[in-house]
Coordinates of C-alpha atoms in Angstrom, one line a residue:
Chain P
M1 CA -37.6 -2.4 24.0
E2 CA -34.3 -4.0 23.3
S3 CA -34.0 -5.8 20.0
T4 CA -32.3 -9.1 19.5
I5 CA -29.2 -9.1 17.4
V6 CA -27.8 -12.6 17.8
K7 CA -30.0 -15.6 18.4
A8 CA -28.9 -19.2 18.7
V9 CA -31.5 -21.8 17.9
D10 CA -30.7 -25.4 18.9
Y11 CA -27.0 -24.8 18.2
N12 CA -24.7 -27.8 18.4
A13 CA -21.0 -28.0 17.8
Y14 CA -18.8 -31.0 17.4
F15 CA -15.1 -31.9 17.1
G16 CA -15.4 -35.1 15.2
D17 CA -17.6 -37.3 17.4
N18 CA -17.1 -35.1 20.5
H19 CA -20.2 -33.2 21.2
V20 CA -18.9 -29.9 22.7
V21 CA -21.9 -27.5 22.6
K22 CA -25.3 -29.1 23.2
N23 CA -28.5 -27.6 22.1
V24 CA -27.9 -24.0 23.0
N25 CA -30.8 -21.5 22.7
I26 CA -29.9 -17.9 23.5
E27 CA -31.1 -14.5 22.6
I28 CA -28.6 -11.6 22.8
P29 CA -30.0 -8.1 22.8
R30 CA -28.3 -5.2 20.9
N31 CA -25.8 -2.9 22.6
N32 CA -25.5 -5.2 25.6
T33 CA -22.4 -6.8 27.1
I34 CA -22.9 -10.5 27.5
A35 CA -20.5 -12.5 29.7
V36 CA -20.1 -16.2 28.9
M37 CA -18.6 -18.1 31.8
G38 CA -18.2 -21.6 32.9
P39 CA -15.5 -24.1 33.9
S40 CA -12.7 -25.1 31.5
G41 CA -13.9 -27.3 28.7
C42 CA -17.5 -26.4 29.0
G43 CA -17.8 -25.3 25.4
K44 CA -18.0 -21.6 25.9
T45 CA -15.1 -20.7 23.6
T46 CA -16.4 -23.2 21.0
F47 CA -19.8 -21.5 21.2
L48 CA -18.2 -18.1 20.7
R49 CA -16.2 -19.3 17.8
G50 CA -19.3 -20.7 16.3
I51 CA -20.9 -17.3 16.2
N52 CA -18.5 -16.0 13.6
R53 CA -17.8 -19.4 12.1
M54 CA -14.2 -19.6 13.3
H55 CA -15.1 -23.0 14.8
E56 CA -15.2 -24.7 11.4
L57 CA -11.6 -23.7 10.6
I58 CA -10.4 -26.5 12.9
P59 CA -10.2 -29.8 10.9
G60 CA -13.0 -32.2 11.9
A61 CA -15.2 -29.5 13.5
T62 CA -18.8 -29.3 12.5
A63 CA -21.9 -27.4 13.7
K64 CA -25.7 -27.9 13.5
G65 CA -28.6 -25.7 14.3
K66 CA -29.0 -22.0 13.6
I67 CA -27.2 -18.8 14.6
L68 CA -29.2 -15.8 13.5
L69 CA -27.6 -12.4 13.1
N70 CA -30.5 -9.9 12.5
N71 CA -32.7 -12.9 11.6
E72 CA -30.2 -14.2 9.0
D73 CA -28.7 -17.6 9.6
V74 CA -24.9 -17.1 9.7
L75 CA -24.5 -20.8 8.9
E76 CA -26.1 -20.2 5.5
M77 CA -24.0 -17.1 4.8
H78 CA -20.5 -17.0 3.4
P79 CA -18.1 -17.0 6.3
I80 CA -16.3 -14.0 5.0
F81 CA -19.5 -11.8 5.3
V82 CA -20.2 -13.2 8.7
R83 CA -16.7 -12.3 9.9
L84 CA -17.0 -8.8 8.5
K85 CA -20.1 -8.2 10.6
I86 CA -18.9 -10.0 13.7
G87 CA -15.4 -9.0 14.8
M88 CA -13.3 -11.1 17.1
V89 CA -10.5 -10.5 19.7
F90 CA -8.5 -13.4 20.9
Q91 CA -7.0 -14.6 24.1
R92 CA -3.5 -13.7 23.2
P93 CA -2.8 -10.4 21.5
N94 CA -2.0 -11.2 17.9
P95 CA -1.2 -8.1 15.9
F96 CA 0.3 -8.8 12.5
P97 CA 4.0 -8.7 13.2
N98 CA 4.9 -7.7 9.7
L99 CA 2.7 -4.6 9.7
S100 CA 3.1 -1.2 11.4
I101 CA 0.6 0.0 14.1
Y102 CA -1.2 2.1 11.5
D103 CA -1.5 -0.8 9.0
N104 CA -2.5 -3.1 11.8
V105 CA -5.6 -1.0 12.5
I106 CA -6.7 -0.9 8.9
A107 CA -5.5 -4.5 8.2
G108 CA -9.1 -5.5 7.6
Y109 CA -9.2 -3.1 4.6
K110 CA -5.6 -3.2 3.5
L111 CA -5.2 -7.0 3.5
N112 CA -8.7 -7.5 2.0
G113 CA -7.6 -5.3 -0.9
I114 CA -10.1 -2.5 -0.2
K115 CA -8.6 0.7 -1.5
L116 CA -9.3 3.8 0.6
P117 CA -8.2 7.4 0.2
K118 CA -5.4 8.4 2.6
A119 CA -7.6 10.9 4.4
E120 CA -10.2 8.2 5.0
K121 CA -7.6 5.8 6.3
D122 CA -6.2 8.4 8.6
K123 CA -9.7 9.0 10.0
I124 CA -10.4 5.3 10.6
V125 CA -7.0 4.8 12.3
E126 CA -7.4 7.8 14.6
H127 CA -11.1 7.0 15.3
S128 CA -10.4 3.3 16.1
L129 CA -7.4 4.0 18.2
T130 CA -9.2 6.7 20.1
R131 CA -12.1 4.3 20.8
V132 CA -9.7 1.8 22.4
A133 CA -7.9 4.6 24.3
L134 CA -4.6 3.9 22.6
W135 CA -4.4 7.0 20.3
N136 CA -2.5 9.2 22.8
E137 CA 0.0 6.5 23.5
V138 CA 0.9 5.6 20.0
K139 CA 0.1 8.6 17.8
D140 CA 3.8 9.4 17.5
S141 CA 4.9 5.9 16.6
L142 CA 2.3 4.8 14.1
T143 CA 4.9 3.6 11.7
K144 CA 6.5 1.2 14.3
K145 CA 5.7 -2.5 14.2
G146 CA 2.8 -3.7 16.1
S147 CA 4.9 -6.1 18.1
F148 CA 6.8 -3.1 19.5
L149 CA 3.9 -2.4 21.9
S150 CA 3.4 -3.9 25.4
G151 CA 1.0 -6.8 25.8
G152 CA -1.9 -4.7 27.0
Q153 CA -1.4 -2.1 24.2
Q154 CA -1.2 -4.9 21.7
Q155 CA -4.5 -6.3 22.9
R156 CA -6.1 -2.8 22.5
L157 CA -4.5 -2.6 19.1
C158 CA -6.3 -5.9 18.2
I159 CA -9.6 -4.5 19.5
A160 CA -9.0 -1.4 17.4
R161 CA -8.4 -3.6 14.4
A162 CA -11.7 -5.3 15.0
V163 CA -13.5 -2.0 15.6
A164 CA -12.1 -0.4 12.4
M165 CA -14.2 -2.8 10.4
E166 CA -17.3 -1.4 12.0
P167 CA -18.8 -4.7 12.9
E168 CA -22.2 -5.1 14.6
V169 CA -21.0 -7.6 17.2
L170 CA -17.6 -8.0 18.8
L171 CA -16.6 -11.4 20.3
F172 CA -13.9 -11.5 23.0
D173 CA -12.3 -14.8 23.8
E174 CA -10.9 -14.4 27.3
P175 CA -9.4 -11.1 26.2
T176 CA -7.6 -10.3 29.4
S177 CA -6.3 -13.7 30.5
A178 CA -2.8 -12.9 29.1
L179 CA -2.7 -9.3 30.5
D180 CA -1.5 -7.8 33.7
P181 CA -4.1 -6.3 36.2
I182 CA -3.6 -2.7 35.0
S183 CA -4.0 -3.6 31.3
T184 CA -7.0 -5.7 32.3
S185 CA -8.8 -2.8 34.0
T186 CA -8.1 -0.6 30.9
V187 CA -9.6 -3.2 28.7
E188 CA -12.6 -3.6 31.0
E189 CA -13.2 0.1 30.9
L190 CA -13.3 -0.1 27.2
F191 CA -16.1 -2.6 27.3
H192 CA -18.4 0.1 28.8
E193 CA -17.5 2.5 26.0
L194 CA -17.7 0.0 23.2
K195 CA -21.1 -1.2 24.2
K196 CA -22.6 2.1 23.1
N197 CA -21.9 1.1 19.5
Y198 CA -21.5 -2.6 19.4
T199 CA -22.9 -5.7 21.0
L200 CA -20.1 -7.4 23.0
I201 CA -20.0 -11.1 23.8
I202 CA -17.2 -11.9 26.2
V203 CA -16.0 -15.3 27.2
T204 CA -14.3 -15.1 30.6
H205 CA -12.8 -17.3 33.2
N206 CA -12.9 -14.6 35.7
M207 CA -16.2 -14.3 37.6
Q208 CA -15.4 -10.8 38.9
Q209 CA -14.9 -9.7 35.4
A210 CA -18.2 -11.1 34.4
A211 CA -19.9 -9.4 37.4
R212 CA -18.2 -6.0 36.7
C213 CA -18.6 -5.7 33.0
S214 CA -21.7 -7.5 31.7
D215 CA -25.4 -6.8 31.5
K216 CA -26.3 -10.4 31.1
T217 CA -24.4 -13.6 31.9
A218 CA -24.7 -17.0 30.4
F219 CA -23.4 -20.0 32.4
F220 CA -22.2 -23.0 30.4
Y221 CA -21.6 -26.3 32.0
M222 CA -20.6 -29.6 30.2
G223 CA -21.6 -28.1 26.8
E224 CA -25.0 -27.0 28.0
L225 CA -26.3 -23.5 28.6
V226 CA -27.4 -23.9 32.2
E227 CA -28.6 -20.5 33.0
Y228 CA -28.9 -17.1 31.2
G229 CA -30.1 -13.9 32.7
E230 CA -29.4 -10.5 34.2
T231 CA -25.9 -10.5 35.6
K232 CA -27.0 -9.1 38.9
Q233 CA -29.8 -11.7 39.3
M234 CA -27.4 -14.5 38.4
F235 CA -24.8 -13.5 40.9
T236 CA -27.1 -12.8 43.8
N237 CA -29.8 -15.3 43.2
P238 CA -28.9 -18.1 40.7
A239 CA -31.8 -20.3 39.7
D240 CA -29.8 -23.4 39.0
I241 CA -27.8 -25.3 41.7
R242 CA -24.9 -25.8 39.3
T243 CA -24.6 -22.0 38.7
Q244 CA -24.7 -21.5 42.5
N245 CA -22.0 -24.1 43.0
Y246 CA -19.8 -22.5 40.4
I247 CA -20.2 -19.0 41.6
T248 CA -19.6 -19.9 45.2
G249 CA -16.4 -21.7 44.2
R250 CA -17.5 -25.3 44.8
F251 CA -15.9 -26.2 41.4
S252 CA -14.1 -24.3 38.8
Chain R
M1 CA 33.7 -42.6 46.9
S2 CA 36.0 -39.7 46.0
V3 CA 38.0 -42.0 43.7
H4 CA 34.8 -42.8 41.9
V5 CA 33.8 -39.1 41.6
K6 CA 37.2 -38.3 40.3
Y7 CA 36.9 -41.1 37.7
R8 CA 33.6 -39.7 36.6
I9 CA 35.0 -36.2 36.3
G10 CA 37.8 -37.5 34.3
K11 CA 35.5 -39.3 31.9
S12 CA 33.4 -36.2 31.5
R13 CA 36.5 -34.2 30.6
V14 CA 37.6 -36.7 28.0
F15 CA 34.1 -36.6 26.5
Q16 CA 34.1 -32.8 26.4
G17 CA 37.6 -32.8 24.9
L18 CA 36.5 -35.3 22.2
T19 CA 33.5 -33.1 21.2
I20 CA 35.7 -30.1 20.9
L21 CA 38.4 -32.0 18.9
L22 CA 36.0 -33.4 16.5
S23 CA 34.2 -30.1 15.9
V24 CA 37.5 -28.6 15.0
A25 CA 38.2 -31.6 12.7
C26 CA 35.0 -30.8 10.9
V27 CA 36.3 -27.3 9.9
V28 CA 39.6 -28.6 8.6
P29 CA 38.4 -30.1 5.3
L30 CA 36.5 -26.9 4.4
L31 CA 39.5 -24.7 5.3
F32 CA 41.8 -27.0 3.3
I33 CA 39.5 -26.8 0.2
L34 CA 39.2 -23.1 0.5
V35 CA 42.9 -22.4 0.9
Y36 CA 43.8 -24.8 -1.9
I37 CA 41.3 -23.6 -4.4
I38 CA 41.8 -19.9 -3.7
Q39 CA 45.6 -20.3 -3.9
A40 CA 45.3 -22.1 -7.2
G41 CA 42.5 -20.1 -8.7
I42 CA 42.5 -16.5 -7.4
T43 CA 45.5 -15.5 -9.5
K44 CA 43.7 -16.6 -12.7
I45 CA 40.7 -14.4 -12.0
N46 CA 40.7 -10.9 -13.6
W47 CA 38.4 -8.9 -15.8
H48 CA 39.8 -10.6 -18.9
F49 CA 39.1 -14.0 -17.4
L50 CA 35.5 -13.2 -16.7
T51 CA 34.6 -11.6 -20.1
N52 CA 36.5 -13.7 -22.7
L53 CA 35.8 -17.1 -24.3
P54 CA 38.2 -19.9 -23.8
K55 CA 41.1 -19.9 -26.3
P56 CA 41.8 -23.0 -28.4
V57 CA 44.6 -25.3 -27.3
G58 CA 48.0 -23.8 -27.6
E59 CA 47.0 -20.2 -27.1
S60 CA 47.4 -18.9 -23.6
G61 CA 44.8 -16.7 -21.8
G62 CA 41.1 -16.9 -22.5
G63 CA 38.3 -16.8 -20.0
I64 CA 35.1 -18.4 -18.9
A65 CA 32.5 -15.9 -20.1
N66 CA 30.5 -18.6 -21.8
A67 CA 30.4 -20.8 -18.8
L68 CA 29.6 -18.0 -16.4
L69 CA 26.7 -16.7 -18.5
G70 CA 25.5 -20.2 -19.2
S71 CA 25.5 -21.1 -15.5
I72 CA 23.5 -17.9 -14.7
I73 CA 20.9 -18.6 -17.4
I74 CA 20.5 -22.3 -16.6
I75 CA 20.2 -21.6 -12.8
A76 CA 17.8 -18.7 -13.3
L77 CA 15.6 -20.8 -15.5
A78 CA 15.7 -23.7 -13.0
S79 CA 14.7 -21.2 -10.2
V80 CA 11.8 -19.8 -12.3
I81 CA 10.5 -23.4 -12.7
A82 CA 11.2 -24.7 -9.2
I83 CA 10.4 -21.8 -6.9
P84 CA 6.7 -21.3 -7.6
F85 CA 6.1 -25.1 -7.6
G86 CA 8.1 -25.5 -4.4
I87 CA 6.5 -22.7 -2.5
L88 CA 2.9 -23.6 -3.4
C89 CA 3.5 -27.2 -2.6
G90 CA 5.1 -26.2 0.8
I91 CA 2.0 -24.0 1.5
Y92 CA -0.3 -26.9 0.8
L93 CA 1.7 -29.3 3.0
S94 CA 1.7 -26.8 5.9
E95 CA -2.0 -26.0 5.6
N96 CA -3.2 -29.6 5.2
K97 CA -0.9 -31.5 7.6
K98 CA -3.0 -34.6 7.8
S99 CA -4.6 -35.1 4.4
K100 CA -3.8 -38.1 2.3
L101 CA -2.4 -36.0 -0.5
A102 CA -0.1 -34.2 1.9
Y103 CA 1.2 -37.6 3.2
W104 CA 2.0 -38.9 -0.2
S105 CA 3.4 -35.7 -1.5
R106 CA 5.7 -35.3 1.5
L107 CA 6.9 -38.9 1.0
C108 CA 7.6 -38.2 -2.7
V109 CA 9.4 -35.0 -1.9
D110 CA 11.6 -36.8 0.6
I111 CA 12.4 -39.6 -1.8
L112 CA 13.1 -37.1 -4.5
Q113 CA 15.7 -35.5 -2.3
G114 CA 17.5 -38.8 -2.1
V115 CA 17.5 -39.6 -5.9
P116 CA 21.0 -39.4 -7.3
S117 CA 21.5 -36.4 -9.5
I118 CA 22.7 -38.5 -12.4
V119 CA 19.4 -40.3 -12.4
I120 CA 17.6 -37.0 -12.6
G121 CA 19.8 -36.1 -15.5
I122 CA 18.8 -39.3 -17.3
V123 CA 15.1 -38.6 -16.7
A124 CA 15.5 -35.1 -18.2
Y125 CA 17.4 -36.6 -21.1
F126 CA 14.5 -39.0 -21.9
W127 CA 11.9 -36.3 -21.3
L128 CA 13.4 -33.4 -23.2
V129 CA 16.6 -34.2 -25.0
K130 CA 15.4 -37.3 -26.9
P131 CA 12.0 -36.0 -28.0
T132 CA 13.4 -32.6 -29.2
G133 CA 16.5 -34.3 -30.7
S134 CA 18.9 -31.7 -29.2
F135 CA 20.8 -31.1 -26.1
S136 CA 19.6 -27.9 -24.6
A137 CA 20.0 -25.5 -21.7
L138 CA 16.3 -25.9 -21.0
S139 CA 16.6 -29.6 -20.3
G140 CA 19.5 -28.9 -18.0
S141 CA 17.3 -26.3 -16.1
V142 CA 14.5 -28.8 -15.8
A143 CA 16.9 -31.4 -14.3
L144 CA 18.3 -28.8 -11.8
A145 CA 14.7 -27.6 -11.0
I146 CA 13.8 -31.2 -10.0
M147 CA 16.8 -31.1 -7.7
M148 CA 15.8 -27.8 -6.2
L149 CA 12.2 -28.7 -5.6
P150 CA 12.5 -30.8 -2.4
I151 CA 14.7 -28.2 -0.7
V152 CA 12.3 -25.4 -1.5
V153 CA 9.2 -27.5 -0.5
R154 CA 10.5 -28.6 2.8
S155 CA 12.0 -25.3 3.8
T156 CA 8.7 -23.5 3.0
E157 CA 6.7 -26.1 4.8
E158 CA 8.9 -26.0 7.9
T159 CA 9.0 -22.2 8.0
L160 CA 5.2 -21.9 7.8
L161 CA 4.6 -24.6 10.4
L162 CA 6.5 -22.5 12.9
L163 CA 4.1 -19.5 12.5
P164 CA 1.5 -19.5 15.3
D165 CA -2.1 -20.4 14.4
S166 CA -3.2 -17.2 16.1
L167 CA -1.8 -15.2 13.2
K168 CA -3.9 -17.1 10.8
E169 CA -7.0 -16.8 13.0
A170 CA -6.4 -13.0 13.3
A171 CA -6.5 -12.8 9.5
Y172 CA -9.6 -15.1 9.1
A173 CA -11.4 -13.2 11.8
L174 CA -11.1 -10.0 9.7
G175 CA -13.0 -11.8 6.9
M176 CA -10.0 -12.5 4.7
P177 CA -10.3 -15.2 2.1
F178 CA -7.8 -18.1 2.1
H179 CA -5.7 -16.7 -0.7
R180 CA -5.3 -13.4 1.0
V181 CA -4.5 -15.0 4.3
I182 CA -1.7 -16.9 2.6
L183 CA -0.4 -14.1 0.3
K184 CA -0.7 -11.1 2.7
V185 CA -0.1 -12.6 6.1
I186 CA 1.5 -16.1 6.1
L187 CA 4.0 -15.6 3.3
P188 CA 5.3 -12.1 4.4
C189 CA 5.7 -13.4 8.0
G190 CA 7.6 -16.5 6.8
I191 CA 9.6 -14.7 4.0
S192 CA 13.0 -15.0 5.6
G193 CA 12.8 -18.7 6.0
I194 CA 11.4 -19.3 2.6
L195 CA 14.0 -17.1 0.9
S196 CA 16.9 -18.8 2.8
G197 CA 15.5 -22.1 1.6
V198 CA 15.5 -20.8 -1.9
M199 CA 19.1 -19.4 -1.6
L200 CA 20.3 -22.7 -0.2
S201 CA 18.7 -24.6 -3.0
I202 CA 20.4 -22.4 -5.5
A203 CA 23.7 -22.9 -3.8
R204 CA 23.0 -26.6 -3.9
I205 CA 22.5 -26.9 -7.6
T206 CA 25.2 -24.4 -8.6
G207 CA 27.8 -27.1 -8.5
E208 CA 25.8 -29.9 -9.9
T209 CA 27.5 -31.5 -12.9
A210 CA 26.0 -34.9 -13.4
P211 CA 22.5 -33.8 -14.5
L212 CA 24.0 -31.3 -16.9
L213 CA 26.3 -33.8 -18.7
F214 CA 23.7 -35.1 -21.0
T215 CA 21.2 -32.2 -20.9
A216 CA 23.0 -28.9 -21.2
F217 CA 25.9 -30.8 -22.6
G218 CA 28.4 -27.8 -22.8
N219 CA 29.4 -25.4 -25.6
P220 CA 32.7 -23.8 -26.3
Y221 CA 31.0 -20.7 -27.6
L222 CA 28.9 -18.0 -26.1
S223 CA 25.2 -19.0 -26.4
T224 CA 22.1 -17.5 -25.0
N225 CA 19.7 -19.8 -26.9
I226 CA 18.0 -22.0 -24.2
L227 CA 17.0 -24.5 -26.8
K228 CA 20.6 -25.2 -27.8
P229 CA 23.5 -26.7 -25.8
M230 CA 25.1 -24.3 -23.3
Q231 CA 28.2 -24.2 -21.3
S232 CA 28.2 -24.0 -17.5
L233 CA 30.8 -23.7 -14.8
P234 CA 30.8 -27.3 -13.5
L235 CA 30.8 -28.7 -17.0
L236 CA 33.7 -26.5 -17.9
I237 CA 35.6 -27.6 -14.8
F238 CA 34.9 -31.2 -15.6
N239 CA 36.0 -31.0 -19.2
Y240 CA 39.0 -28.8 -18.8
A241 CA 40.4 -30.4 -15.6
T242 CA 40.4 -33.8 -17.3
S243 CA 42.1 -32.4 -20.4
P244 CA 45.9 -32.8 -20.8
Y245 CA 46.6 -29.1 -21.3
N246 CA 48.0 -26.8 -18.7
D247 CA 46.3 -23.7 -20.0
W248 CA 43.0 -25.5 -19.6
H249 CA 43.9 -26.6 -16.1
D250 CA 44.4 -23.0 -15.2
L251 CA 40.9 -22.2 -16.6
A252 CA 39.4 -25.0 -14.5
W253 CA 41.1 -23.7 -11.3
G254 CA 39.9 -20.2 -12.0
A255 CA 36.4 -21.5 -12.7
S256 CA 36.4 -23.6 -9.5
C257 CA 37.4 -20.5 -7.5
I258 CA 34.5 -18.5 -9.1
L259 CA 32.1 -21.4 -8.3
L260 CA 33.3 -21.5 -4.7
I261 CA 33.0 -17.7 -4.3
W262 CA 29.5 -18.0 -5.8
V263 CA 28.3 -20.6 -3.3
L264 CA 30.0 -18.9 -0.3
T265 CA 28.3 -15.6 -1.3
L266 CA 24.9 -17.3 -1.5
N267 CA 25.4 -18.8 1.9
I268 CA 26.4 -15.5 3.4
I269 CA 23.4 -13.8 1.8
T270 CA 21.2 -16.5 3.3
K271 CA 22.5 -15.8 6.8
L272 CA 22.0 -12.0 6.3
I273 CA 18.4 -12.6 5.0
T274 CA 17.5 -14.7 8.0
R275 CA 18.9 -12.1 10.3
K276 CA 17.6 -9.0 8.6
W277 CA 14.2 -10.0 7.4
K278 CA 13.1 -12.2 10.3
V279 CA 9.7 -11.0 11.4
Q280 CA 9.7 -10.7 15.2
L281 CA 6.6 -12.7 16.3

């Protein structure tokens, strides 16, 4: 049996008076890849950012309801603990421009003031970079700045940075929308690898990507979770007419 | 038709010519000042000039050691006071763009920038000189620090506003607390802009005379006691240039030249910093 790792209960998110995410209830099983899709402005990114409490960093943003991580409500926890357990990768690659590739990977330790012995750090860096299939490309230039890499490499560096913290869940906010097709397919291959150790929640605009990469898919429309189920089922035989319209391209 | 086009082309040429002419005209005063002061002052500058005290009237020679040291101490002290305040305030303003406090604080900083330096001098006089009963280098430093503050605040704020939000989000997403996000990510990435603001503010106060007139006051002897009157370059220039003695005029020219070199050097360092330390985003 799969166990649930993240569970949203009546989750609502607002920007001021604007109700963006409406009454979402969802259960996300461990070591699965979940695709969250929907048209622009449907609240999928806001929902994602609610999971690790990045949502509330925006002035005027509030949230109601519960998001349970291993049955603990993240809205009751200190955001710092939440974000240590739930890593995040953003739409645009954002390595720290002032740090080397090496330091970017262990940024979560280094910048948080966690002191580690050199050997340990080396191990984390190599391990994380290997996981994101970047080690062979950058092992000779670890001291160079992160911004020296190409866009796709930078994005994988950002994934490595999140992986290095050994979180339980990884959130991806349209992780390939700023990448070229080759980098995109490299990142998509990573999803299959990463899923063995983490639970992945991926917001995507790209239906093919959702179909290719995910075990389950959630479809958001106008702030509501319209349908949630096995990806295959969803794409071949959607239950809701709105899902069907979206998948067949009636609106986007 | 073609006459009209020719007329327009002509107008455009005249306009272009005017912009070029006037940009050249802007350079002329600076070149004139540079040439004039360097001509008059450079011959007076030597090791003896830099390391000796001014001689009494009638004796030739003498230097500006007291003023040079005084200026360095007063400005260093002003920087120590103004830079932490300025940078922290700039961080607040860039992090809380829309809060009420930010609005008022930004307004006050802008007004402060426009307050005449002599008024700031009077304020320092009433705050520090009168209660302590003595002119002091410290009171001069406080006056200069108030003058530095707006420049440091605004340059910090504007530098930090240019950094993309994605940088901050990356840091928050790694579970970093606010102070670490600021100290370890935001400040290092904006360091070149902040430092150049600091350098420019130092260059700005180096030549300020008015606030020092009734605070640091001046001192013909070498003094390192910040609670006592202290000489500084602009004060020395002011006093000696208005004196009737030729020897003192020479000292004033030499000191002007030093002051000019100082400000030029700071400006060049600023340019180098912005180029060298700029973090490629």
